[in-house]
Coordinates of C-alpha atoms in Angstrom, one line a residue:
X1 CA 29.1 114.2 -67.3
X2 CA 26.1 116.2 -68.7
X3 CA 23.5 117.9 -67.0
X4 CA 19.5 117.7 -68.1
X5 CA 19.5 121.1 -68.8
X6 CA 21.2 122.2 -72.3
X7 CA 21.5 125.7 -72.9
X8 CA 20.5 127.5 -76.4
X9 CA 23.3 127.6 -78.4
X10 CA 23.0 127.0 -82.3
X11 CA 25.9 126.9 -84.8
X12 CA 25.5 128.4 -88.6
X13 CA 27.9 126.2 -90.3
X14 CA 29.2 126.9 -94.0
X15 CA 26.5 129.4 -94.8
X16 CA 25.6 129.9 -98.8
X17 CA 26.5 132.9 -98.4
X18 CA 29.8 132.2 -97.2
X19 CA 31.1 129.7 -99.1
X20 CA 33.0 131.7 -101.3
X21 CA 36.5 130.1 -100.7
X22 CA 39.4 130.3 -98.2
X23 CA 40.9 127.4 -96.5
X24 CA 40.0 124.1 -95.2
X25 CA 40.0 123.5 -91.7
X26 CA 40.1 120.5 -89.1
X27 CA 37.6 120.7 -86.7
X28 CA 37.5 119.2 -82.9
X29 CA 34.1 118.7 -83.2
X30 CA 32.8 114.8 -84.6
X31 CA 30.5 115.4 -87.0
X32 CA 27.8 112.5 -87.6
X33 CA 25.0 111.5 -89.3
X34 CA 21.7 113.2 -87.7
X35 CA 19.3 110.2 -86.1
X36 CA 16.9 109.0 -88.6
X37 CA 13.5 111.2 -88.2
X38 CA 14.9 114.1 -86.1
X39 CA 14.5 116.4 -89.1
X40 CA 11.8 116.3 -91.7
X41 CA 14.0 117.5 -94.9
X42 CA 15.4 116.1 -97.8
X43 CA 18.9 118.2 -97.2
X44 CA 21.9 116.8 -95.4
X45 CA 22.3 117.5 -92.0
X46 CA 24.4 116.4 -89.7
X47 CA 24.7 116.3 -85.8
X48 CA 27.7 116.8 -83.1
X49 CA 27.6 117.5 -79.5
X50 CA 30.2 119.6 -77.7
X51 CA 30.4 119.8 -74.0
X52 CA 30.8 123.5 -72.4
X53 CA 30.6 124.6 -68.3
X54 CA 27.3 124.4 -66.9
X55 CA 28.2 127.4 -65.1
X56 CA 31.2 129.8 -66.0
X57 CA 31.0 131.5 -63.0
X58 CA 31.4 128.5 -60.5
X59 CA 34.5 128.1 -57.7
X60 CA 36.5 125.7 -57.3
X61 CA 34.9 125.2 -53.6
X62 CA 34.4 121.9 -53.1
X63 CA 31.0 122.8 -51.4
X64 CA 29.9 124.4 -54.8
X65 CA 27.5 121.4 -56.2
X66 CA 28.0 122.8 -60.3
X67 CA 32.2 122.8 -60.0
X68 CA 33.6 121.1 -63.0
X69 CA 29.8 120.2 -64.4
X70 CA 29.1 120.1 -68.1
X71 CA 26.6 119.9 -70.3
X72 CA 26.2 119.1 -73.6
X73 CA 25.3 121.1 -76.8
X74 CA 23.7 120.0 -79.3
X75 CA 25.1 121.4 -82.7
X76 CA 23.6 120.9 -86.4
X77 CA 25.1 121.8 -89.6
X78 CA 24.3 121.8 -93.4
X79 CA 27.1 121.7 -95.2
X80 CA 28.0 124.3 -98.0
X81 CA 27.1 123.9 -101.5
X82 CA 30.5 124.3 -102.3
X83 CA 33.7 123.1 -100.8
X84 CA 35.8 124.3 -99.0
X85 CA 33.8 126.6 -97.3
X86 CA 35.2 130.0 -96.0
X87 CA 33.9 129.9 -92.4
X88 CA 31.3 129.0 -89.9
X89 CA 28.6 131.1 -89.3
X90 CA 26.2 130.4 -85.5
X91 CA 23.2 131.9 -85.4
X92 CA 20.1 132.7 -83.7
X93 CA 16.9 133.9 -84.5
X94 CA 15.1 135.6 -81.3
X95 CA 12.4 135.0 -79.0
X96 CA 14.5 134.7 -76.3
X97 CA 13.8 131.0 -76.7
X98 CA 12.7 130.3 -80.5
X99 CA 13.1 126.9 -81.6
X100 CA 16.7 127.7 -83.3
X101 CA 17.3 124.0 -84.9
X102 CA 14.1 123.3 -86.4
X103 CA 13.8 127.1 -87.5
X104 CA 17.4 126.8 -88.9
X105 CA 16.4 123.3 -90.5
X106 CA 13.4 125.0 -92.4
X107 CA 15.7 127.7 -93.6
X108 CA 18.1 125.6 -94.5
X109 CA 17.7 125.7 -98.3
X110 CA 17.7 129.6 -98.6
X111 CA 20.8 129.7 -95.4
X112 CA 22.6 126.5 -95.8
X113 CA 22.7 127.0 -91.9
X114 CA 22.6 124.8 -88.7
X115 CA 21.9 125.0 -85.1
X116 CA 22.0 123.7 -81.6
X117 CA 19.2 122.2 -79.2
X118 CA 17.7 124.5 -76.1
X119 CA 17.7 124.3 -72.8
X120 CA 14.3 122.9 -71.3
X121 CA 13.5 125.6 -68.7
X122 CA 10.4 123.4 -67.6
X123 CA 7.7 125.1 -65.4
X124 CA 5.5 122.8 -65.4
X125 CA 4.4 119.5 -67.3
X126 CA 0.8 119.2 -65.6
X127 CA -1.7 119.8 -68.2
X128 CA -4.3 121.5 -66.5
X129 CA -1.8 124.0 -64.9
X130 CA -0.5 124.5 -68.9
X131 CA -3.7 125.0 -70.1
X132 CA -4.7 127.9 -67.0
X133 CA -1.3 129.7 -67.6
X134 CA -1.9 129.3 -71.5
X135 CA -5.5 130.6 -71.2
X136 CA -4.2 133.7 -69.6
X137 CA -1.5 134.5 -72.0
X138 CA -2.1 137.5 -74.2
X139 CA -4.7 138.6 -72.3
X140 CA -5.3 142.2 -72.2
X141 CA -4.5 144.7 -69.4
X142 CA -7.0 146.9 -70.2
X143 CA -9.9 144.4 -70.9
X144 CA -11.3 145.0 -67.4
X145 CA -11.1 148.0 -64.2
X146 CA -9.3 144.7 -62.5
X147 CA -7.5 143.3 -65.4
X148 CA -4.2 144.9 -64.5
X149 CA -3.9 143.6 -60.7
X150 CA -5.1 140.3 -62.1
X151 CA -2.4 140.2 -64.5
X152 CA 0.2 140.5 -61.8
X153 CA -1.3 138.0 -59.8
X154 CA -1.2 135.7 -62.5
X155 CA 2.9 136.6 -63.3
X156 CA 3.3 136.2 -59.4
X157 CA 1.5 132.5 -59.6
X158 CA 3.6 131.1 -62.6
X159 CA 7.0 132.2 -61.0
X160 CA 6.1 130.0 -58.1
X161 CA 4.9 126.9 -60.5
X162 CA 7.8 127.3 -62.3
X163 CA 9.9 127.3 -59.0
X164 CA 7.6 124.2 -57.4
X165 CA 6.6 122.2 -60.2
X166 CA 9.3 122.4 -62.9
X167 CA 12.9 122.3 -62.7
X168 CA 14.0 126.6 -62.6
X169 CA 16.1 126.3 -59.2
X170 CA 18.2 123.5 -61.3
X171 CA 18.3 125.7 -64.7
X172 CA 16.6 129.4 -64.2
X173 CA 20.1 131.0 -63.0
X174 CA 22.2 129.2 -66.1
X175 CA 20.1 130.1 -69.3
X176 CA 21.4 134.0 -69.6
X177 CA 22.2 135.6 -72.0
X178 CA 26.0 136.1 -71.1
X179 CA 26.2 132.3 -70.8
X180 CA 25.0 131.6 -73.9
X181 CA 27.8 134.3 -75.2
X182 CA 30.2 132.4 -73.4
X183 CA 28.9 129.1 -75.3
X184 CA 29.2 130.4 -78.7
X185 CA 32.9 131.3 -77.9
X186 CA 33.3 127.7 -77.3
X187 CA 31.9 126.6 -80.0
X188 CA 34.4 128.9 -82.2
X189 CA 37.4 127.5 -81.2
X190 CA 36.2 123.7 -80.9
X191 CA 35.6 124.1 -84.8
X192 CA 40.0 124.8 -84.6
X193 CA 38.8 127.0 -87.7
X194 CA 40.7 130.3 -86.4
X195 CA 38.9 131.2 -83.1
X196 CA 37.0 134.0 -84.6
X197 CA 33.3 134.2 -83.8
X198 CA 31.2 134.9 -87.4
X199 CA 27.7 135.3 -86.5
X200 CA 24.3 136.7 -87.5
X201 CA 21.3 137.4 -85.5
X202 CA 17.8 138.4 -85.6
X203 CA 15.6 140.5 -83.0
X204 CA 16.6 138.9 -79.3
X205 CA 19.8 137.8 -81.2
X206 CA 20.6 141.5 -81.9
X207 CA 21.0 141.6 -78.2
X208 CA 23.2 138.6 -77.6
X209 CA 24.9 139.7 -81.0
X210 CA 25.1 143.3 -79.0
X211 CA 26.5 141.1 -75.6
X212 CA 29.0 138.9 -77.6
X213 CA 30.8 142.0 -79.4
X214 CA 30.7 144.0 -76.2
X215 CA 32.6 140.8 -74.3
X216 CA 35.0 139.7 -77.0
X217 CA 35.7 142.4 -78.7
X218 CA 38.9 141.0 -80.6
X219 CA 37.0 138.0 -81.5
X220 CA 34.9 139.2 -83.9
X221 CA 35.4 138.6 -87.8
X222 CA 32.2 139.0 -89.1
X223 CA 28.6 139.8 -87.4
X224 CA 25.4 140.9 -88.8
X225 CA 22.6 141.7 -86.0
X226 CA 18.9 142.4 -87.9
X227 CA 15.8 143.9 -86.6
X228 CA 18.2 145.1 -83.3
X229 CA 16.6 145.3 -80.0
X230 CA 17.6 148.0 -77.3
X231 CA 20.2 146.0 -75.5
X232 CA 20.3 148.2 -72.9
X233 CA 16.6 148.4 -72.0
X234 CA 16.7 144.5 -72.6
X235 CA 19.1 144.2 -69.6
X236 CA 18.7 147.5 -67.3
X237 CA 14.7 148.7 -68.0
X238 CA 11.7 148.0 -66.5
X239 CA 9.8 147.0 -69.2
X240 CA 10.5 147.1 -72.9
X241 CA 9.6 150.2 -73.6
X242 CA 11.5 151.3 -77.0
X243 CA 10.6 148.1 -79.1
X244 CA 7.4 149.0 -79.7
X245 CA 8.1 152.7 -80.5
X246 CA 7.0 152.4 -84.4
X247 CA 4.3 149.7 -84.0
X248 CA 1.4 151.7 -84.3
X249 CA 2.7 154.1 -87.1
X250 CA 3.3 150.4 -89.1
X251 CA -0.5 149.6 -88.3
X252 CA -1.3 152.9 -89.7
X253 CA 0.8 152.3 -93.0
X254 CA -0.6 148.9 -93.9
X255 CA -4.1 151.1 -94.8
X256 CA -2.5 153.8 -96.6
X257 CA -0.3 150.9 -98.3
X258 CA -3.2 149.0 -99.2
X259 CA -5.0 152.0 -101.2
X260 CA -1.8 152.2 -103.5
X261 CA -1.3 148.8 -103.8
X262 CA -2.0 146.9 -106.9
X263 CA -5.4 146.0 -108.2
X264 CA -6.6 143.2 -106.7
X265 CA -3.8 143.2 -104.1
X266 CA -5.8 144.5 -100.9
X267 CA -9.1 143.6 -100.4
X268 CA -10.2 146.4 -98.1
X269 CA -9.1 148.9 -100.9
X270 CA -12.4 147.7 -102.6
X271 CA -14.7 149.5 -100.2
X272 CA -13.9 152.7 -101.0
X273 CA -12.7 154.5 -97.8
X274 CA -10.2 156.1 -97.0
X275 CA -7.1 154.7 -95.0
X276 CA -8.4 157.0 -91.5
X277 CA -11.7 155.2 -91.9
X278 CA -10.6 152.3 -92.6
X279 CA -8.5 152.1 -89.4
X280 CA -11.1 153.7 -87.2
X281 CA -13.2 150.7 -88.2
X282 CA -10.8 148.3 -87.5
X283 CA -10.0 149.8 -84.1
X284 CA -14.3 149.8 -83.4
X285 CA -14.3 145.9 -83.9
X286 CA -10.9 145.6 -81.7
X287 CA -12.8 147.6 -79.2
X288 CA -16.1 145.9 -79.4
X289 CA -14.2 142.4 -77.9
X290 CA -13.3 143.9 -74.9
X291 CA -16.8 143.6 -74.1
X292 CA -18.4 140.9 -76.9
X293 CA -15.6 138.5 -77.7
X294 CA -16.4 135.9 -80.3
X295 CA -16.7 132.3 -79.7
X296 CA -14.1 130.6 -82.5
X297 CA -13.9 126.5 -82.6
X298 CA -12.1 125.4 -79.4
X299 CA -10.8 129.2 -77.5
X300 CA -12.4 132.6 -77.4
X301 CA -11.2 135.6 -79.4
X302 CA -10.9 138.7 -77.4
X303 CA -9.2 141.5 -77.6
X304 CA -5.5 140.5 -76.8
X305 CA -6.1 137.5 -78.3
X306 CA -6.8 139.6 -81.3
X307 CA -4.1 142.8 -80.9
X308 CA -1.5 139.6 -80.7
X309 CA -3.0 138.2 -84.1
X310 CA -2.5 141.7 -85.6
X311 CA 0.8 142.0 -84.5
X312 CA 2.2 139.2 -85.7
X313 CA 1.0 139.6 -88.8
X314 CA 2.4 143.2 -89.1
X315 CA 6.2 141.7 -88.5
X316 CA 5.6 139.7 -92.5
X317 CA 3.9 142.1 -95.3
X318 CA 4.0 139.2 -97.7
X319 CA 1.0 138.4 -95.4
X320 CA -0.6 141.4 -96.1
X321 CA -2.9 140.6 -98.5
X322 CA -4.2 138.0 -97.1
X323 CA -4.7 140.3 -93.8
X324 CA -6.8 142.7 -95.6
X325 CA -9.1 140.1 -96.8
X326 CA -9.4 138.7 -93.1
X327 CA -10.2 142.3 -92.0
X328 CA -12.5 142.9 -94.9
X329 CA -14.6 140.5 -93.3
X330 CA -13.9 140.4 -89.5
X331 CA -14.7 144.7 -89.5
X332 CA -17.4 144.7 -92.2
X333 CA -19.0 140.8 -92.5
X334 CA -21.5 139.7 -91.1
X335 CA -21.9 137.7 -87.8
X336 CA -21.9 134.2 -89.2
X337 CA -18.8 135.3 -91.3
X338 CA -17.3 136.8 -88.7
X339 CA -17.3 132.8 -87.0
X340 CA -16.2 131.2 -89.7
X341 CA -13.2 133.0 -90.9
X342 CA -12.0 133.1 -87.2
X343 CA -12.5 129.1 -86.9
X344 CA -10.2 128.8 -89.7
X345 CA -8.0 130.8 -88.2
X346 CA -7.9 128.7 -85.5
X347 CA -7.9 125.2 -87.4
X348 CA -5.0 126.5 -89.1
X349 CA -3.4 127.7 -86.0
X350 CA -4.0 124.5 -84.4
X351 CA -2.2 122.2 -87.1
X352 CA 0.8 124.6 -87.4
X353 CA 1.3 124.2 -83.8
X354 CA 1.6 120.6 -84.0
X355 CA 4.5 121.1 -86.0
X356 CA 6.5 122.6 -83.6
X357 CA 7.3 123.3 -79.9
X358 CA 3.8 123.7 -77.4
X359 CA 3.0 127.8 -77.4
X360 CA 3.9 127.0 -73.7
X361 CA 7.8 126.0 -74.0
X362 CA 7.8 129.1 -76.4
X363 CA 6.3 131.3 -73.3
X364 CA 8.8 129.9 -70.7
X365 CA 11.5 130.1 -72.3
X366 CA 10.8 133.7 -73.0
X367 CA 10.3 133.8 -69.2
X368 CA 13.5 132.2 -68.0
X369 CA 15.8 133.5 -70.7
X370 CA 14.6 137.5 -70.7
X371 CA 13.5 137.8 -67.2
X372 CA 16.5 136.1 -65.4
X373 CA 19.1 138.7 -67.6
X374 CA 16.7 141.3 -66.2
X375 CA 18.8 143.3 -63.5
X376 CA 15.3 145.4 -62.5
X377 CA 12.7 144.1 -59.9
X378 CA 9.4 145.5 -59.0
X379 CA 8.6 144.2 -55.5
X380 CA 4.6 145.0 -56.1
X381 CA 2.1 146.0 -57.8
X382 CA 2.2 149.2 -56.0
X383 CA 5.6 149.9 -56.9
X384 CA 4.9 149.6 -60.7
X385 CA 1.9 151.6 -60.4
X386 CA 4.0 154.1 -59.0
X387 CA 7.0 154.4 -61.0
X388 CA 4.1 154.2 -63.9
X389 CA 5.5 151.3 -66.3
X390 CA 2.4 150.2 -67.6
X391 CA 1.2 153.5 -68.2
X392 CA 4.4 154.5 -70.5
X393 CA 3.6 151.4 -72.6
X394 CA 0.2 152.1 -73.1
X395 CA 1.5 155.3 -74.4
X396 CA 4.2 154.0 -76.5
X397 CA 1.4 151.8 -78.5
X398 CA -2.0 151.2 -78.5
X399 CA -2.0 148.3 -80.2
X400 CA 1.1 146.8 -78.1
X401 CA 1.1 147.9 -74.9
X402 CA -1.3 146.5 -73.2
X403 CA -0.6 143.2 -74.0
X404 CA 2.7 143.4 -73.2
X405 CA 2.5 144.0 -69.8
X406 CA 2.4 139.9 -69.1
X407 CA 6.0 139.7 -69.5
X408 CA 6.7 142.4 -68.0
X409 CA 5.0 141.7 -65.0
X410 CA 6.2 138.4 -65.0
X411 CA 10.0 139.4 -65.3
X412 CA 9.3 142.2 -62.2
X413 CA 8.6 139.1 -59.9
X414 CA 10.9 136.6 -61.3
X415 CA 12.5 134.4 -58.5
X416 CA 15.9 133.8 -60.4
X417 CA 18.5 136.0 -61.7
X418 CA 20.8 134.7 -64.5
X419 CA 24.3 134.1 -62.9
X420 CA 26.6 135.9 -65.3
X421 CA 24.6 139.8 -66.6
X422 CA 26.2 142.0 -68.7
X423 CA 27.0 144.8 -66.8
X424 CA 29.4 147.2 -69.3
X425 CA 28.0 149.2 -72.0
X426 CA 27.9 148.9 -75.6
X427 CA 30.0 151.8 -76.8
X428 CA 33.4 149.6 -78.4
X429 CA 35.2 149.2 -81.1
X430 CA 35.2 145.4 -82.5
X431 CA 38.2 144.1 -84.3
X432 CA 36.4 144.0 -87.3
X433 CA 33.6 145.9 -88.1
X434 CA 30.1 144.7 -87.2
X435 CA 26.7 145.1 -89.6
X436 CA 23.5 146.4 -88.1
X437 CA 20.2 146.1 -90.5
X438 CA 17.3 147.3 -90.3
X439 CA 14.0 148.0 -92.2
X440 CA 12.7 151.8 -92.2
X441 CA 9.2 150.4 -91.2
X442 CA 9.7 147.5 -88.2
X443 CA 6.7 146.8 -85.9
X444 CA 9.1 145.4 -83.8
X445 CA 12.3 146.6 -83.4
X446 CA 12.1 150.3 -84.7
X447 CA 14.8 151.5 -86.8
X448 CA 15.8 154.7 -83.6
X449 CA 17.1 151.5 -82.1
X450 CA 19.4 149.8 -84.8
X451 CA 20.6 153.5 -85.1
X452 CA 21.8 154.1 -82.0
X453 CA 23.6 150.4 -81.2
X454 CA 25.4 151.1 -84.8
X455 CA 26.9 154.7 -83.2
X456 CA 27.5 152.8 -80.1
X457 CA 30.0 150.0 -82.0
X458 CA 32.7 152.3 -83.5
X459 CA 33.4 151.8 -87.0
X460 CA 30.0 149.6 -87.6
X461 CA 28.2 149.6 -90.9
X462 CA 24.2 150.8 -91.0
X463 CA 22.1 148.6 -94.0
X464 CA 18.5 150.4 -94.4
X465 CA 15.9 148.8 -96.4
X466 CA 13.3 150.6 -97.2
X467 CA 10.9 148.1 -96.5
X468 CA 8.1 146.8 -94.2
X469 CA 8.6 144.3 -91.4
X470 CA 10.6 142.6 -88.7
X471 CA 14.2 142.1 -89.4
X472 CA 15.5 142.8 -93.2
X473 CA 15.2 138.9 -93.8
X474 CA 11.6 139.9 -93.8
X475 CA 11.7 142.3 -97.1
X476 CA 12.9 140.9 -100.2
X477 CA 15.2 143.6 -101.9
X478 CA 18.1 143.0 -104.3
X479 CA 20.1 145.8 -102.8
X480 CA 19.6 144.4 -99.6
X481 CA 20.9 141.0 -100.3
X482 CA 23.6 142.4 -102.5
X483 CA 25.0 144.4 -99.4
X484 CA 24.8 141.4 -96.7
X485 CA 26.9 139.7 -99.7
X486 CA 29.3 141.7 -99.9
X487 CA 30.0 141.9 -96.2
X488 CA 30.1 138.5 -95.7
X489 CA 32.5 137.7 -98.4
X490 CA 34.6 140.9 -98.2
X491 CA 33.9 142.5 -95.4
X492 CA 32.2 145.3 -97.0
X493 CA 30.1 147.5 -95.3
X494 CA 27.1 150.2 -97.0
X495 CA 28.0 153.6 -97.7
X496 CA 27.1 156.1 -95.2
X497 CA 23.3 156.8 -95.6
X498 CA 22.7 154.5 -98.2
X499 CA 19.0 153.0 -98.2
X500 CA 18.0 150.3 -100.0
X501 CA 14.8 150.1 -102.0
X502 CA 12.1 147.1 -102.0
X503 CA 9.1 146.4 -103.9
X504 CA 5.3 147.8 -102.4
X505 CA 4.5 145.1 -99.7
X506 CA 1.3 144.2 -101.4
X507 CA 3.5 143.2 -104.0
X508 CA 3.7 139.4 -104.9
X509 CA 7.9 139.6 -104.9
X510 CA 9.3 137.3 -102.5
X511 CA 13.1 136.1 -101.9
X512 CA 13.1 133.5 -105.1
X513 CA 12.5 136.3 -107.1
X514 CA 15.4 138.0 -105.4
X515 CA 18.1 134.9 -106.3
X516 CA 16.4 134.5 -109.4
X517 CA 16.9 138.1 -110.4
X518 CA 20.4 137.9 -108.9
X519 CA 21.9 134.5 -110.0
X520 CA 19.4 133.9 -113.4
X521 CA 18.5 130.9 -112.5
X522 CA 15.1 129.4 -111.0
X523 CA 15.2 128.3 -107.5
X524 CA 14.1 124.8 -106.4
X525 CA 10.6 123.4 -104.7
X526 CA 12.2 123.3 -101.2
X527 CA 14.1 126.9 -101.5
X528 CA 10.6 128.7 -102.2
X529 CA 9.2 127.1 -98.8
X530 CA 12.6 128.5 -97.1
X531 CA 11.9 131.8 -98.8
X532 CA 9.3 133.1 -96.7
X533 CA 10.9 133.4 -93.2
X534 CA 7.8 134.1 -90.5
X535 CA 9.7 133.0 -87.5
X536 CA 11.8 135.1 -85.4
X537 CA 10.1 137.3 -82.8

């Protein structure tokens, strides 16, 4: 019997880049026919459930309600271009708690990949409560003298909604990490392929990549983690401090990139300042909406409502151009110009979000997923003030740290613990080696991290791009997709210290330029959409 509650797992199945030919397989799993309208693509997909243990950790006491309990997963797969395929590949692309299926679904035409439903960690489905928690998201800490105890009391306040209103005592403690480890596994040997886990993940599924290798060690055939989080900080810190590490040298580079990128490329390069000034002007007009923030169709743009904009945009330089001509106006337009370009912003925001999950199912299941593995609690305000975490983030960025203190005070006070933590380090040796990627310039997920899980996993391979942006999906580079390639197919890793080279990021060079380079031929209508992949966080 299934639960309500389904638990994030996603399966990569027959991956293009995979196909490259073995053996045939029978699989335990029933693949069907997807239901007509759950995906909008012209691909095939198709759909299977699998049941798993609602919780691993359960007795077999008879008083313990969750004994024998399943649940089902809900798994998708494209199938390979070419048959038969040489494995299955699962896969997830971060958050915790990003909308793995549809993501998947979109990238399907550059991936050939598939993936499995979420668990709906539900705080709340009251929408005046949604719309007060999602008016305080992103807010900064430093807006106001009060803003940081108001923060806290805000993080203290959803806890209890999502404890009263929604359903957390039934799911917080069964949406961990660990579990969701433990749920892959199963997926690997339902597919009766050879047991071995093949998988590849991006930012937050570095760190499950990271907890999967550390707890089956001898189960590993393949594994690519890219954009790699500190899995130890994820798990053991009080905030997460070392993530944000490069951010504001990144902010700093897309000015100096701008004034050597191509003509035409960077609109700010047309003012004739130099990159200081041009930065120092954009921090004056981030500055000025702590105090003056502007009025923008339906919300108000503040500060963290802006330093959140920012960042995401730093995590895709294919956007870059298009960020400089935003800035060009927002720092240096006038008023009315100012309005306008932000309303569009937020017209476009709006319609993009109607395309997806709410912004508040992202936020809780960032909540329930990150802050339940989280083995450190803050019991007040006081404490943290004390043992200084908001301070060191402010210090690790400017442009991050302040806004970042939401989730951190959220996961301080969280009510629920997952039920299953990883509790070993990450210092192993798989029984094949694993590939860590990274990009010299992340905003995100600097590259001192991906270094230092790739000495922790003995005998892993390093891939450097020298590129800007989240995760090496991010930066279109022939050497780059050469190298994940040839580890997929062969095993293959980069020589030691190699760095791969990619184009200027104002440069109009995207990943059909990379296949088309590679393979010589043009890529189709619905591969070009895949090849711009803005959605892991």
């Amino acid at each position: 019997m299934s639960s309500p509650a389904r638990r994030s797992s996603l399966l990569l199945l027959l991956l293009i880049l995979y196909q490259q030919i073995g053996r045939s397989f029978a699989s335990k799993v029933q693949w069907t026919t997807c239901q007509p309208g759950e995906f909008t693509t012209n691909i095939t997909i198709q759909c299977a459930t699998l049941q798993v243990p609602l919780d691993y950790s359960s007795s077999s006491d008879k008083n313990d309600n969750n004994t024998n309990k399943m649940i089902d997963l809900h798994l998708v797969r494209i199938p390979a271009l070419v048959q038969p395929s040489k494995g299955s590949i699962q896969l997830n692309f971060g958050g915790p708690g990003e909308p793995t299926r549809e993501t998947a679904v979109a990238l399907g035409p550059l991936l050939q990949v598939g993936t499995g439903t979420t668990i709906p960690f539900v705080c709340t489905k009251d929408a005046f409560t949604v719309g007060q928690i999602l008016d305080e998201v992103g807010r900064s800490s430093l807006e106001s003298d009060t803003a940081e105890r108001r923060l806290w009391e805000r993080a203290r306040v959803d806890a209890d909604i999502c404890a009263q209103s929604g359903n957390g005592n039934e799911t917080g403690p069964y949406i961990g990490t660990a579990y969701v480890a433990r749920d892959m596994m199963r997926v690997a040997e339902a597919l009766d392929e050879d047991g071995m886990l093949r998988y590849w993940g991006f930012s937050y599924g570095t760190t499950l990549g990271a907890t999967l290798a550390a707890m089956f060690p001898d189960r590993i055939d393949r594994m690519v983690i890219d954009g790699v989080q500190n899995p130890h900080e994820y798990y053991h810190a009080q905030a997460d401090f070392e993530e944000w590490t490069d951010s504001d040298a990144v902010f700093s580079y897309f000015f100096s990139s701008c004034l050597t990128a191509a003509p035409g490329r960077c609109a700010l390069a047309t003012l004739n300042k130099t990159a200081a000034q041009l930065e120092k002007d954009t921090w004056e007009f981030i500055e000025s909406l702590r105090q003056a923030p502007i009025p923008a169709g339906s919300i108000l743009i503040d500060m963290g409502a802006f330093k959140n904009f920012i960042i995401g945009e730093l995590k895709f330089a294919g956007g870059w151009p298009d960020l400089s001509a935003l800035l060009s106006v927002l720092v240096y337009g006038t008023p009315q110009e100012k309005v306008r370009v932000l309303e569009a912003i937020v017209d476009e925001a709006s319609k993009t979000q109607q395309l997806g999950p709410s912004s508040f199912d992202v936020v809780a299941s960032l909540w329930g997923i990150h802050c339940g593995d989280r083995t450190v609690r803050l019991g007040s305000f006081e404490a943290q003030q004390k043992d200084g975490v908001f301070s060191r983030l402010y210090k690790t960025s400017r442009l991050v740290g302040d806004v970042v203190t939401q989730i951190t005070a959220h996961c301080a006070q969280w009510p629920w613990h997952a039920r299953e933590t990883y509790s070993g380090d990450f210092r192993i040796r798989t029984k094949n080696p694993i590939l860590v990627a990274s990009n010299l310039r992340d905003s995100h997920t600097p590259l001192k991290s991906a270094l230092n899980v790739s000495a922790g996993f003995e005998g892993s391979g390093l891939l450097q791009v020298n590129g800007t942006g989240h995760a090496t999906l991010n930066v279109p580079s022939v050497c780059g997709f050469l190298a994940t390639v040839a580890y997929w197919v062969n095993g293959t890793l980069p020589k030691l210290g190699q760095v791969c080279q990619a184009p200027h990021p104002f440069d109009p060079y995207t990943w059909a330029d990379v296949l088309t380079q590679v393979t010589g031929t043009n890529t189709t209508t619905s591969q070009k959409r895949a090849l711009h992949p803005r959605w892991w966080r």
